[in-house]
Short mmCIF file of C-alpha atoms in Angstrom, two decimals:
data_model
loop_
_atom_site.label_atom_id
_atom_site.label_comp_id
_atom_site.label_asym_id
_atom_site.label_seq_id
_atom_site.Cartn_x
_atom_site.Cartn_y
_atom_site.Cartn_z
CA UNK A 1 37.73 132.34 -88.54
CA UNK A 2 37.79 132.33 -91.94
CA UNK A 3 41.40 131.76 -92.38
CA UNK A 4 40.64 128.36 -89.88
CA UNK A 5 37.80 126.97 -92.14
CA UNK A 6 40.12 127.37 -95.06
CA UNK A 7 42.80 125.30 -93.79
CA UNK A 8 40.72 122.41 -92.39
CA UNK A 9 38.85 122.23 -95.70
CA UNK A 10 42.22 122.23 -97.95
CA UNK A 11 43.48 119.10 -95.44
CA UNK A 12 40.02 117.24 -95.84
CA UNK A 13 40.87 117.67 -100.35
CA UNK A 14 44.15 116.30 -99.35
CA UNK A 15 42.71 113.84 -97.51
CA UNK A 16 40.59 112.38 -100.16
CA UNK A 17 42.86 112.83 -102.61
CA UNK A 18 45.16 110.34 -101.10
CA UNK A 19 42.47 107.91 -100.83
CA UNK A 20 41.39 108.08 -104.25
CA UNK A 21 45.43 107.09 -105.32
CA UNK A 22 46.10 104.55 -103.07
CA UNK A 23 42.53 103.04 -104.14
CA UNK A 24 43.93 103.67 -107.72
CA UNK A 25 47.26 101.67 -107.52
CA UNK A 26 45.76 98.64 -105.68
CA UNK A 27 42.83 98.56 -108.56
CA UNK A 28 45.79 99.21 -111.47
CA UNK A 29 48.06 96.04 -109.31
CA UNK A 30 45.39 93.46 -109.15
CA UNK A 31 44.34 94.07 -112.71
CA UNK A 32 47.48 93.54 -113.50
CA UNK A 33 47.35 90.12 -111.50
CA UNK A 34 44.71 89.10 -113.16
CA UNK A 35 45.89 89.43 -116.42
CA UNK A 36 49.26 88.19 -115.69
CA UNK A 37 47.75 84.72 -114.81
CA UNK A 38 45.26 84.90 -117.56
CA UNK A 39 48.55 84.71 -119.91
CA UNK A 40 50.15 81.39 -117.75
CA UNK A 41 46.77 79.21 -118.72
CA UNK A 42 48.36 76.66 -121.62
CA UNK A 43 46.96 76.34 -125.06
CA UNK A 44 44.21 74.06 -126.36
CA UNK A 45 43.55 72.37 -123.20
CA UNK A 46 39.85 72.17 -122.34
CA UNK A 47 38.80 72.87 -118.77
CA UNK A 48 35.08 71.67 -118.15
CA UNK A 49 33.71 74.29 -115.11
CA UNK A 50 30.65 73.09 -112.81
CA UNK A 51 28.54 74.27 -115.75
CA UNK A 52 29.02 72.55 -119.22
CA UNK A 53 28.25 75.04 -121.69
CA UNK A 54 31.30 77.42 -119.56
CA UNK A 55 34.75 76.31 -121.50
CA UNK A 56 38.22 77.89 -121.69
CA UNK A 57 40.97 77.57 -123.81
CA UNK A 58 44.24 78.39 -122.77
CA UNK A 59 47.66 79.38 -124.43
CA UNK A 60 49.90 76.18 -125.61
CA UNK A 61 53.11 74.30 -123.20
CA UNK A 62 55.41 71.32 -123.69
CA UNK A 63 54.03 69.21 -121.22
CA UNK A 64 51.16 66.30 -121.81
CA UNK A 65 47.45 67.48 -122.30
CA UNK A 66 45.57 65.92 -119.19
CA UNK A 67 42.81 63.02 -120.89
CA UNK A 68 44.91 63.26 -124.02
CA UNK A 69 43.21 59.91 -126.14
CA UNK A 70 46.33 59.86 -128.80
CA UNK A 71 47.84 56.31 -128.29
CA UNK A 72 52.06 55.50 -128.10
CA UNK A 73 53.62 55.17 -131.87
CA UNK A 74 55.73 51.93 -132.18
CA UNK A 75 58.75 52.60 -134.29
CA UNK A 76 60.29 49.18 -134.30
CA UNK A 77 60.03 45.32 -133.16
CA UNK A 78 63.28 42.86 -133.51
CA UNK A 79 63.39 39.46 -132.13
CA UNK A 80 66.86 37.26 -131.99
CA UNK A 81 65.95 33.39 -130.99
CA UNK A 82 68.47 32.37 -127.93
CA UNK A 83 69.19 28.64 -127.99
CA UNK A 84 68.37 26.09 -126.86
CA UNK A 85 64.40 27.51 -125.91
CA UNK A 86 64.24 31.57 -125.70
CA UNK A 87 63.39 34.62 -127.55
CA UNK A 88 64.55 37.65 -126.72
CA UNK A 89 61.79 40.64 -128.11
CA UNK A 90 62.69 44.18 -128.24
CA UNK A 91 60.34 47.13 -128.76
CA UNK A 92 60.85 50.99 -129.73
CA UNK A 93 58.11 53.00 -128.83
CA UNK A 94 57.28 56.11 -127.84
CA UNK A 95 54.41 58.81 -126.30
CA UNK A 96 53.74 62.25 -125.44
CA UNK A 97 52.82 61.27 -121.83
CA UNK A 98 55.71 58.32 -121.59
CA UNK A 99 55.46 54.53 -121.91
CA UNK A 100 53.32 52.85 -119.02
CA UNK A 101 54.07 49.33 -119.82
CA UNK A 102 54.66 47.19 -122.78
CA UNK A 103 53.35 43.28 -122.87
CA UNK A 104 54.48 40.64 -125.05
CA UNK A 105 51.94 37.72 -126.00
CA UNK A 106 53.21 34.52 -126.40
CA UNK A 107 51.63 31.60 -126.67
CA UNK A 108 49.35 32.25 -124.96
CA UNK A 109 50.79 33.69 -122.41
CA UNK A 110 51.24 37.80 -121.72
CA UNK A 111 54.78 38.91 -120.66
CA UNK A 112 55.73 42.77 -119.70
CA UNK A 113 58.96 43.72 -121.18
CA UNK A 114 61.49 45.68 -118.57
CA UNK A 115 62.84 48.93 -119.96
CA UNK A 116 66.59 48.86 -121.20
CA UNK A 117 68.34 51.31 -122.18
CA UNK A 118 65.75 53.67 -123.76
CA UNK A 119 64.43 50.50 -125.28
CA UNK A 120 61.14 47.98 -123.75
CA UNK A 121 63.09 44.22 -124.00
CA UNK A 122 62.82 40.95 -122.60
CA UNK A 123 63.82 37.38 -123.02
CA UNK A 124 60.97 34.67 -123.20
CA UNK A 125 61.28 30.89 -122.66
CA UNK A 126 59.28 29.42 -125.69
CA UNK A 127 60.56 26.05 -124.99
CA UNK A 128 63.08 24.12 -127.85
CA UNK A 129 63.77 26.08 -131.04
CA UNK A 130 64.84 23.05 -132.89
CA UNK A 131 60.89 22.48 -132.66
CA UNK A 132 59.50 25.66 -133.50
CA UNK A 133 58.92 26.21 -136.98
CA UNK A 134 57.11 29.53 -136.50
CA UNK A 135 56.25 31.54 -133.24
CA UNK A 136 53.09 34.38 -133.57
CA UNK A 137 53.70 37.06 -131.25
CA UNK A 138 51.54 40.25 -130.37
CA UNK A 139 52.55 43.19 -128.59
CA UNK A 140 50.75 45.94 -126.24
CA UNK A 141 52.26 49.17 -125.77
CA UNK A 142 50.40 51.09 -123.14
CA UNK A 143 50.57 54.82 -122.18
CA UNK A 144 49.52 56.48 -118.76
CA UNK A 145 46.04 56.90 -119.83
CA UNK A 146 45.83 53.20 -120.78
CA UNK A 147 45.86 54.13 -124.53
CA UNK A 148 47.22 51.78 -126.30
CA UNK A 149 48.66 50.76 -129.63
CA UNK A 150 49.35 46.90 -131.10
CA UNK A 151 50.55 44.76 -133.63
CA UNK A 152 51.67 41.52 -134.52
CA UNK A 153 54.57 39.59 -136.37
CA UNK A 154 55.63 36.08 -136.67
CA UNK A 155 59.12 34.89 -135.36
CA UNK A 156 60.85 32.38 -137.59
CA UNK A 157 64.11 30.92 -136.11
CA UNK A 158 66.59 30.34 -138.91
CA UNK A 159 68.70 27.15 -139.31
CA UNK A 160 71.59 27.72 -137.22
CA UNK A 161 69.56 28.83 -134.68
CA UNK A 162 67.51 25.63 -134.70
CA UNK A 163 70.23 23.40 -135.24
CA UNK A 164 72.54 25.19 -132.42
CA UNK A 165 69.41 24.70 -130.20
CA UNK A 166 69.54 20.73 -130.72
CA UNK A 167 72.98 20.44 -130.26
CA UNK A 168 72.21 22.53 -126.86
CA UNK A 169 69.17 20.05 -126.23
CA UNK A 170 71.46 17.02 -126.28
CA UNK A 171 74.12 18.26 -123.91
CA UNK A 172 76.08 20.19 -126.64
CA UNK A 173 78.00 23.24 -125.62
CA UNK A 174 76.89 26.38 -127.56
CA UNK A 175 79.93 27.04 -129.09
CA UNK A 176 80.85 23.20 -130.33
CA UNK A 177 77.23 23.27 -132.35
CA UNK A 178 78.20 26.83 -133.60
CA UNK A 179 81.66 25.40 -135.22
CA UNK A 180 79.96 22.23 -136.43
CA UNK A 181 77.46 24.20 -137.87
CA UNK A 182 80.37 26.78 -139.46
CA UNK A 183 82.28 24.03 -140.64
CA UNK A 184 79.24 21.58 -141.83
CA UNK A 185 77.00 23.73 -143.21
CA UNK A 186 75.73 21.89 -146.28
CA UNK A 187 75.91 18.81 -144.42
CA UNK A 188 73.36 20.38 -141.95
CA UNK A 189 71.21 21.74 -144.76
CA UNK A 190 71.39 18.37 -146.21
CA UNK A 191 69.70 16.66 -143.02
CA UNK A 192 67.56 19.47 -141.34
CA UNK A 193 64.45 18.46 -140.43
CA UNK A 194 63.71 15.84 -142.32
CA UNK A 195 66.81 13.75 -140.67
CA UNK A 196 68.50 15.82 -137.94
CA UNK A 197 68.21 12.79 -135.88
CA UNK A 198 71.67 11.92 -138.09
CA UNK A 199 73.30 15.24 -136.69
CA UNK A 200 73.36 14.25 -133.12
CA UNK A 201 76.18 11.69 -133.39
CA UNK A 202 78.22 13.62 -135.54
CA UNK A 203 77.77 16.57 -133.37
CA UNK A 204 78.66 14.33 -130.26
CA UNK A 205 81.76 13.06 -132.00
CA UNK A 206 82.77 16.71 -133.57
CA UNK A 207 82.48 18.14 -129.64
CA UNK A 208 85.00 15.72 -128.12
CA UNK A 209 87.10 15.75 -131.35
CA UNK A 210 86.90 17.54 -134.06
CA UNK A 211 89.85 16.18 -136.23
CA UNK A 212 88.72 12.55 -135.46
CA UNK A 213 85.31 13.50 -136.86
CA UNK A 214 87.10 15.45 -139.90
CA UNK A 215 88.90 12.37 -140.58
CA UNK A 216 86.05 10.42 -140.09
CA UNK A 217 83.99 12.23 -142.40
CA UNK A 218 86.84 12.40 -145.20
CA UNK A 219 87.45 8.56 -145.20
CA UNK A 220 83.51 7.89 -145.08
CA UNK A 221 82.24 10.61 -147.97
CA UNK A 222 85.04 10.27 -150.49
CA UNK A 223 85.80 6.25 -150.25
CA UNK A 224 85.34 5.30 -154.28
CA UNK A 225 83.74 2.05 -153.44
CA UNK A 226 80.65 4.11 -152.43
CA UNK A 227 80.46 6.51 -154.96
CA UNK A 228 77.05 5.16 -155.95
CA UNK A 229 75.41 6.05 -152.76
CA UNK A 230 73.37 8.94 -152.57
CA UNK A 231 74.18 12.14 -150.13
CA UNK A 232 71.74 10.93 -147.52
CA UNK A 233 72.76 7.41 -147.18
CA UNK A 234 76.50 8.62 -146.88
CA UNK A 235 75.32 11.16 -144.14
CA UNK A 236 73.45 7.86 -142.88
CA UNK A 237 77.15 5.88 -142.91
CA UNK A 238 78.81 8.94 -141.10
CA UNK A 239 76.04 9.07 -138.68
CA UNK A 240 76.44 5.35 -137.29
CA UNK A 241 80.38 5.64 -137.66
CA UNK A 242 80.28 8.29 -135.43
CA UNK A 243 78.03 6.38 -132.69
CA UNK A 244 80.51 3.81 -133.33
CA UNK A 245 83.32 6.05 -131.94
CA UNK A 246 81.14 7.24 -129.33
CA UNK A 247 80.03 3.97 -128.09
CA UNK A 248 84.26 2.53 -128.15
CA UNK A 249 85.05 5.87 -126.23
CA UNK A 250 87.55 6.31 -129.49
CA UNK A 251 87.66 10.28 -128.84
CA UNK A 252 90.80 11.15 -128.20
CA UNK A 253 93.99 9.36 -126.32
CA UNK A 254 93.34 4.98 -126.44
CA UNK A 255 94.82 2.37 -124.39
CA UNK A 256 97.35 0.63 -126.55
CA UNK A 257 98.52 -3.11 -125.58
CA UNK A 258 102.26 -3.71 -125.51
CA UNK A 259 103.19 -6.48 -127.55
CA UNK A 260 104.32 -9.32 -125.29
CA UNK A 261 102.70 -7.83 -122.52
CA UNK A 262 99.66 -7.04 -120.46
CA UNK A 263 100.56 -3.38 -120.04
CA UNK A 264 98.83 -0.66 -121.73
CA UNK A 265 100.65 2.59 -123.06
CA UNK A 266 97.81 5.98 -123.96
CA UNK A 267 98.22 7.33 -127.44
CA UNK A 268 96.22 9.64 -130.26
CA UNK A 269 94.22 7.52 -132.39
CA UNK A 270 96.17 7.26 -135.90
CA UNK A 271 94.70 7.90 -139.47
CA UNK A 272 94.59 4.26 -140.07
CA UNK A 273 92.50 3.64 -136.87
CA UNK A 274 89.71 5.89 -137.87
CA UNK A 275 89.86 4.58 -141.47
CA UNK A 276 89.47 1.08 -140.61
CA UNK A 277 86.55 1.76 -137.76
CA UNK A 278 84.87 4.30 -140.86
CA UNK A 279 85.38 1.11 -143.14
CA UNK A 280 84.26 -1.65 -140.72
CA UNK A 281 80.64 0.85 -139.36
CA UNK A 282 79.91 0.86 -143.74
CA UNK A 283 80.20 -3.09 -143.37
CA UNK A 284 77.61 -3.05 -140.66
CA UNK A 285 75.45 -0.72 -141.79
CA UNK A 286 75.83 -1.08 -145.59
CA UNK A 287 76.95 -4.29 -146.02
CA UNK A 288 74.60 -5.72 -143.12
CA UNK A 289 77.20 -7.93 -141.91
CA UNK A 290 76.89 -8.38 -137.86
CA UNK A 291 78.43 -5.96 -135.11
CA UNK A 292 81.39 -7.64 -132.84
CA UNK A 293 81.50 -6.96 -129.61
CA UNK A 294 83.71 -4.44 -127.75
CA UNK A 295 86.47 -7.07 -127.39
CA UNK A 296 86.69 -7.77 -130.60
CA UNK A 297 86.79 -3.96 -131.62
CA UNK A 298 89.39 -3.53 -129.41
CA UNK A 299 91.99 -5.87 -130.98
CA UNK A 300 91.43 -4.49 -134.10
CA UNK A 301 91.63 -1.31 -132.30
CA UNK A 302 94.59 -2.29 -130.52
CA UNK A 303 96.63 -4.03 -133.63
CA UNK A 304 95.91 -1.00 -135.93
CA UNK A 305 97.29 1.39 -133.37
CA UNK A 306 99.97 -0.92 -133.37
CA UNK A 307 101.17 -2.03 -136.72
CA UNK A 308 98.81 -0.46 -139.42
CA UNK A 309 100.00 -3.00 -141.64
CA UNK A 310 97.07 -4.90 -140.90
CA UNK A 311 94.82 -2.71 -142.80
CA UNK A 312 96.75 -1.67 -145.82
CA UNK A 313 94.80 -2.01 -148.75
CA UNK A 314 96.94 0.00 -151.08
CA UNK A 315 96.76 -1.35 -154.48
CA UNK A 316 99.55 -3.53 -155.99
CA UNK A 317 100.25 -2.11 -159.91
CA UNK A 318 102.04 -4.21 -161.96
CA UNK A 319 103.15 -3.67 -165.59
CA UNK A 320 103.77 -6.58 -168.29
CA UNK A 321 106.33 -6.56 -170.82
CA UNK A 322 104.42 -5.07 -173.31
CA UNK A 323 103.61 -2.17 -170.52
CA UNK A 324 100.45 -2.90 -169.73
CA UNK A 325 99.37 -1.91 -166.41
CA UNK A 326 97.73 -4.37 -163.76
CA UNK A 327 95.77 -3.25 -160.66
CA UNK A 328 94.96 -5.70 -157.55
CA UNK A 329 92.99 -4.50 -155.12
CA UNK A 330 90.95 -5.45 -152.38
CA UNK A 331 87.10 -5.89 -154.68
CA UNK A 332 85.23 -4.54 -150.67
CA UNK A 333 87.49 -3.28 -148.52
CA UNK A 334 84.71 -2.54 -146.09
CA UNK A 335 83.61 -6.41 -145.68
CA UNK A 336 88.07 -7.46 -145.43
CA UNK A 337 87.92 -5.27 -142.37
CA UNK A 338 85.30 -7.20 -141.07
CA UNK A 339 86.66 -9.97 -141.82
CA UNK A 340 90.03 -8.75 -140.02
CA UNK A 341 88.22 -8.49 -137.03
CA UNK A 342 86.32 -11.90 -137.20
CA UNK A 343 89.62 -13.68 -137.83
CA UNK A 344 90.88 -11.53 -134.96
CA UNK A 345 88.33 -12.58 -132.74
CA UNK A 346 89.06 -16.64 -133.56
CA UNK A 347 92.78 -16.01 -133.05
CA UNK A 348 93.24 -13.19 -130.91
CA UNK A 349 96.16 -14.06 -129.57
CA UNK A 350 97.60 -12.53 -133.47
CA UNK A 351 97.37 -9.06 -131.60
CA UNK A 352 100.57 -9.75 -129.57
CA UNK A 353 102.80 -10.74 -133.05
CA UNK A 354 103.12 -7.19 -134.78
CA UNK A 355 105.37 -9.13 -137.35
CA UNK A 356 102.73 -11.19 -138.44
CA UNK A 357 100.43 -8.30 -139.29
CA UNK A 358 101.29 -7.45 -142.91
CA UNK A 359 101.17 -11.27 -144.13
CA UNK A 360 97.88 -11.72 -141.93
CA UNK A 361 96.05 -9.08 -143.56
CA UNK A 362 97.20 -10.04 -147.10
CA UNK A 363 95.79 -13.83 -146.29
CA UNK A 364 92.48 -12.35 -145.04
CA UNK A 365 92.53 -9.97 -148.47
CA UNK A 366 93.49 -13.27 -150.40
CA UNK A 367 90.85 -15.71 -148.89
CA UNK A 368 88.22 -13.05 -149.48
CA UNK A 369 89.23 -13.04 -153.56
CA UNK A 370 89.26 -16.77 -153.19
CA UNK A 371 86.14 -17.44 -151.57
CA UNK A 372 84.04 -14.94 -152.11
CA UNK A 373 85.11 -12.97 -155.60
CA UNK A 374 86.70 -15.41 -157.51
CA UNK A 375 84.50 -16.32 -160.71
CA UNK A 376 85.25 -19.89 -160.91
CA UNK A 377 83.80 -20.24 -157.77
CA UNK A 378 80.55 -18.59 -159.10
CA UNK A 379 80.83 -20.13 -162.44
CA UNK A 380 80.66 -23.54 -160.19
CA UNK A 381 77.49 -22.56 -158.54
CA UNK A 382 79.63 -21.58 -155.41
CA UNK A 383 78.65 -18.19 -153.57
CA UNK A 384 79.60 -17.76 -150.03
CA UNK A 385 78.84 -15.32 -147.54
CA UNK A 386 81.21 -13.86 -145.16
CA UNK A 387 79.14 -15.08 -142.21
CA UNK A 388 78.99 -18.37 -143.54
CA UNK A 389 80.74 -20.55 -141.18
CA UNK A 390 81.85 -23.43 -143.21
CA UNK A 391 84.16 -20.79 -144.99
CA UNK A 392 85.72 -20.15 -141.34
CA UNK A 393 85.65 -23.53 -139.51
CA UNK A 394 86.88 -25.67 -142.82
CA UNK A 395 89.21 -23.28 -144.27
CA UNK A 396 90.17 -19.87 -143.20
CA UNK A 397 90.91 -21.10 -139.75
CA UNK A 398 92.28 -24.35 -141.05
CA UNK A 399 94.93 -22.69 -143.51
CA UNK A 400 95.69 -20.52 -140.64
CA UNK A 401 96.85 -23.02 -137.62
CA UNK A 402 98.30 -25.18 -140.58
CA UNK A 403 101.48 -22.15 -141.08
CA UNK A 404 100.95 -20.88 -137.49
CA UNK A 405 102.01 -24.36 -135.90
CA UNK A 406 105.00 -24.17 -138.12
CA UNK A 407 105.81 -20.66 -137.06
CA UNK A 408 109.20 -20.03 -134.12
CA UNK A 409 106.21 -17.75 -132.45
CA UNK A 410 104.04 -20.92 -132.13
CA UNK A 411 107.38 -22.86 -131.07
CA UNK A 412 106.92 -24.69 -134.11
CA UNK A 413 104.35 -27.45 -133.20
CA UNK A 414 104.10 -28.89 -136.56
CA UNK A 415 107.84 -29.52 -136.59
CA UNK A 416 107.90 -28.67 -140.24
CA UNK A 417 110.78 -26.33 -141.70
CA UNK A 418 109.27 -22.76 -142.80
CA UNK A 419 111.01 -21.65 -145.34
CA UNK A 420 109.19 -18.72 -146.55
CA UNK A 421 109.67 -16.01 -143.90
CA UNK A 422 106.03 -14.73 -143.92
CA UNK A 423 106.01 -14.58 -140.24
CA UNK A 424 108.41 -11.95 -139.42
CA UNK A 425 108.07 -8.88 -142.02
CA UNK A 426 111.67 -7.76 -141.07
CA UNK A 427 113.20 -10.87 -142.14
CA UNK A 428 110.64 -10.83 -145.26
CA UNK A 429 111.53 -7.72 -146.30
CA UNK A 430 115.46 -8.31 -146.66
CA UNK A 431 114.17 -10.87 -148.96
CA UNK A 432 111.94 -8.93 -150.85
CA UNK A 433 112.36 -5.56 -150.21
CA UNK A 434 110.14 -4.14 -152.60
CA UNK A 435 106.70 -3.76 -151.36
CA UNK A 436 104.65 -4.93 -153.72
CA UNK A 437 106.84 -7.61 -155.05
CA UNK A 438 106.37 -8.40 -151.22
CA UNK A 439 102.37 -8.36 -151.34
CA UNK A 440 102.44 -10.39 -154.81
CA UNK A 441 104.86 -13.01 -152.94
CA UNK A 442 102.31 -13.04 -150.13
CA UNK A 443 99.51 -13.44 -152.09
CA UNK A 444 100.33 -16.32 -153.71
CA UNK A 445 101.82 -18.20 -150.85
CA UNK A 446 97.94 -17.81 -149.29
CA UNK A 447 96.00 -18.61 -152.67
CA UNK A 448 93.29 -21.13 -152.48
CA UNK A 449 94.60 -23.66 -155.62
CA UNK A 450 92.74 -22.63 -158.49
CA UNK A 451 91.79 -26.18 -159.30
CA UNK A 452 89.88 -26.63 -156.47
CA UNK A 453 87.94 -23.52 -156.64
CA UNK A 454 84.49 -26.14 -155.71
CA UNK A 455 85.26 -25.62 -151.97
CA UNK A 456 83.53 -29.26 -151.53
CA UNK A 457 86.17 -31.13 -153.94
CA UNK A 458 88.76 -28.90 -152.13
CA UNK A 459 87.76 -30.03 -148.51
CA UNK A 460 87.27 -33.56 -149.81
CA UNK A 461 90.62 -34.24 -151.27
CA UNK A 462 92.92 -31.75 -150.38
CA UNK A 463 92.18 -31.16 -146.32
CA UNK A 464 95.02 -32.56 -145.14
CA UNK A 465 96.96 -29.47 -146.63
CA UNK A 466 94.78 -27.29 -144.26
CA UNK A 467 95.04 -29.51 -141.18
#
């Protein structure tokens, strides 16, 4: 019996001994558990329990702190003007928690910028540049708590920008304005704002041609007869010259008449062309002398194209026999290329008669002197304008038809034997084939007599040599 008892009381220790480990290694595990999640609980971030004085702290992570009030940093702001009436703004900026949106104010008006490229950017229409002399802009970086940070800068467009936008605003292609404005830069500075109304013709003219406006521009800013104008009122003269070119369609090929004929061949306008139209827009605009009309234009057009005899004004020099040296030269030529066109435009038929062109432009030259410069006129009391029409109906005209009638391409109506070739220059020049022995022989076969420099006496008693 005893040996029994025994051995039921040693399995009973056993029993509880095994109970008293396994109750052991699950305490030891879930303290373990619990302190292994006690170490996982991030650093400085403040839990608020059901009770507010009961807070914990926890170990620190990488990731954003839940309610964290710190607002985004901007870095950077840069703004580039796009003509002809945007802004394109872009913003670096950054935050813990990441960007939640970024807003642009604009007159007036709020704008979110997309994200591009690591970068918060968008383009705004702020209407024409040229106009804006100053643009105020505020910007709103925003995290994902709705912190936010802001600042603000002014935009200032710079010249090419504002000038590249009114070319743009006028129907200007983006990269003609950006030539003119590489190529013309003072002339630009010289006019912006105060007269950039002046740039829009010369633009126009530059972005169907640009040689034709180079040329323009040479013939109009270096001519020596207006070296006592100021900058602006040459910019003035190369502005309406321009228009003028515009407004004849002179831009690039012309319509050329064929002597004899009433066929048209296309060609480049010549050097002489654009000279002559720079020289006749000063007369109008200068000189105030009245605009012809388009037909009129066009035959001087047309007979410069053809024979630019008709507007040589190169200087005749002469030396004496002691050696000293002469110049004659036209005293305006500006107001004789007018006055080539008027004459033009009361004998137009002159246009078809290419031969005729060098001695018609030295008679116009020559009855300009006579009328208009010569001193004994003015020391008789006699000034004459070019307008004046007694000058044209009683003696340009007359002096004209008088040699024309006598002329093989008039069929010699006059009857009357023309011995002096001035009618054909090919037959002129194998008599005089020296050019300016030529233009001093021409010149004095259409003086006005010296004696009768009192243009009344002269139409009193001598108007049956103009008739």
């Amino acid at each position: 019996m005893i040996g029994q008892g025994d051995g039921w009381l040693g399995r009973k220790i056993a029993l509880i001994l095994i109970v008293v480990l396994v109750a052991g290694i699950v305490a030891g595990a879930l303290s373990y558990y619990l302190y292994s999640q006690h170490k996982q609980k991030p650093e400085k971030t403040t839990t608020q329990h059901p009770y507010p004085s009961t807070t914990s702290t926890q170990p620190p992570t990488t990731t954003q702190i839940p309610g964290d009030k710190t607002p985004p940093r901007i870095y950077s702001i840069n703004y580039e003007f796009l003509p002809p009436d945007s802004v394109s703004i872009t913003v670096n900026a950054t935050d813990n928690s990441g960007i939640s949106k970024v807003l642009a104010e604009v007159q007036g008006e709020n704008y979110s910028l997309a994200l591009v490229d690591g970068l918060c950017a968008e383009n705004i229409t702020v209407g024409a540049i040229s106009e804006i002399k100053e643009l105020p802009v505020k910007i709103y970086v925003f995290d994902k708590f709705n912190n936010y940070a802001k600042t603000k800068l002014t935009a200032v467009p710079n010249l090419e920008e504002k000038f590249v936008s009114l070319g743009m605003s006028n129907k200007i292609s983006k990269s003609s304005a950006e030539e003119f404005y590489s190529d013309y830069q003072q002339l630009v500075q010289q006019l912006y704002p105060e007269n950039k109304s002046l740039l829009i013709p010369l633009l126009k003219l530059y972005s169907k041609n640009s040689t034709i406006f180079s040329m323009l521009y040479q013939s109009v800013s270096q001519d020596p007869q207006l070296s006592k104008y100021s900058c602006l009122e040459k910019d003035e003269l190369i502005s309406s010259a321009s228009q003028l070119f515009l407004d004849l369609g002179y831009t690039g090929k012309v319509k050329v008449l064929i002597p004899g004929t009433n066929n048209y061949r296309e060609e480049f306008l010549t050097k002489p062309t654009i000279q002559a139209f720079g020289n006749y827009s000063v007369a109008i605009d200068s000189l105030g002398l009245p605009k012809h009309n388009k037909s009129t234009l066009f035959l001087l057009g047309n007979a410069t194209q053809i024979n630019p005899a008709i507007v040589d004004f190169e200087p005749v020099i002469v030396k004496d026999m002691n050696g000293k040296t002469f110049v004659i030269k036209s005293k305006n030529i500006a107001r004789d290329v007018w006055m080539i066109a008027e004459h033009l435009r009361r004998t137009p038929y002159v246009v078809n008669y290419p031969e005729m062109y060098e001695a018609f432009s030295i008679k116009v030259q020559q009855n300009a002197f006579d009328i208009l410069d010569n001193p004994e006129m003015h020391e008789l009391g006699e000034h004459y304008k070019p307008t004046d029409k007694i000058i044209w109906e009683k003696v340009i005209i007359p002096q004209w038809k008088y040699y024309w009638n006598s002329t093989p391409q008039a069929g010699n109506l006059s009857k009357r034997i023309c011995v002096f070739p001035w009618y054909n220059s090919t037959l002129l020049k194998e008599w005089i084939s020296n050019k300016t022995d030529r233009k001093i022989a021409l010149m004095y076969f259409w003086e006005l007599l010296p004696r009768v420099a009192d243009l009344d006496e002269w139409l009193t008693h001598k108007k049956n040599s103009l008739s």
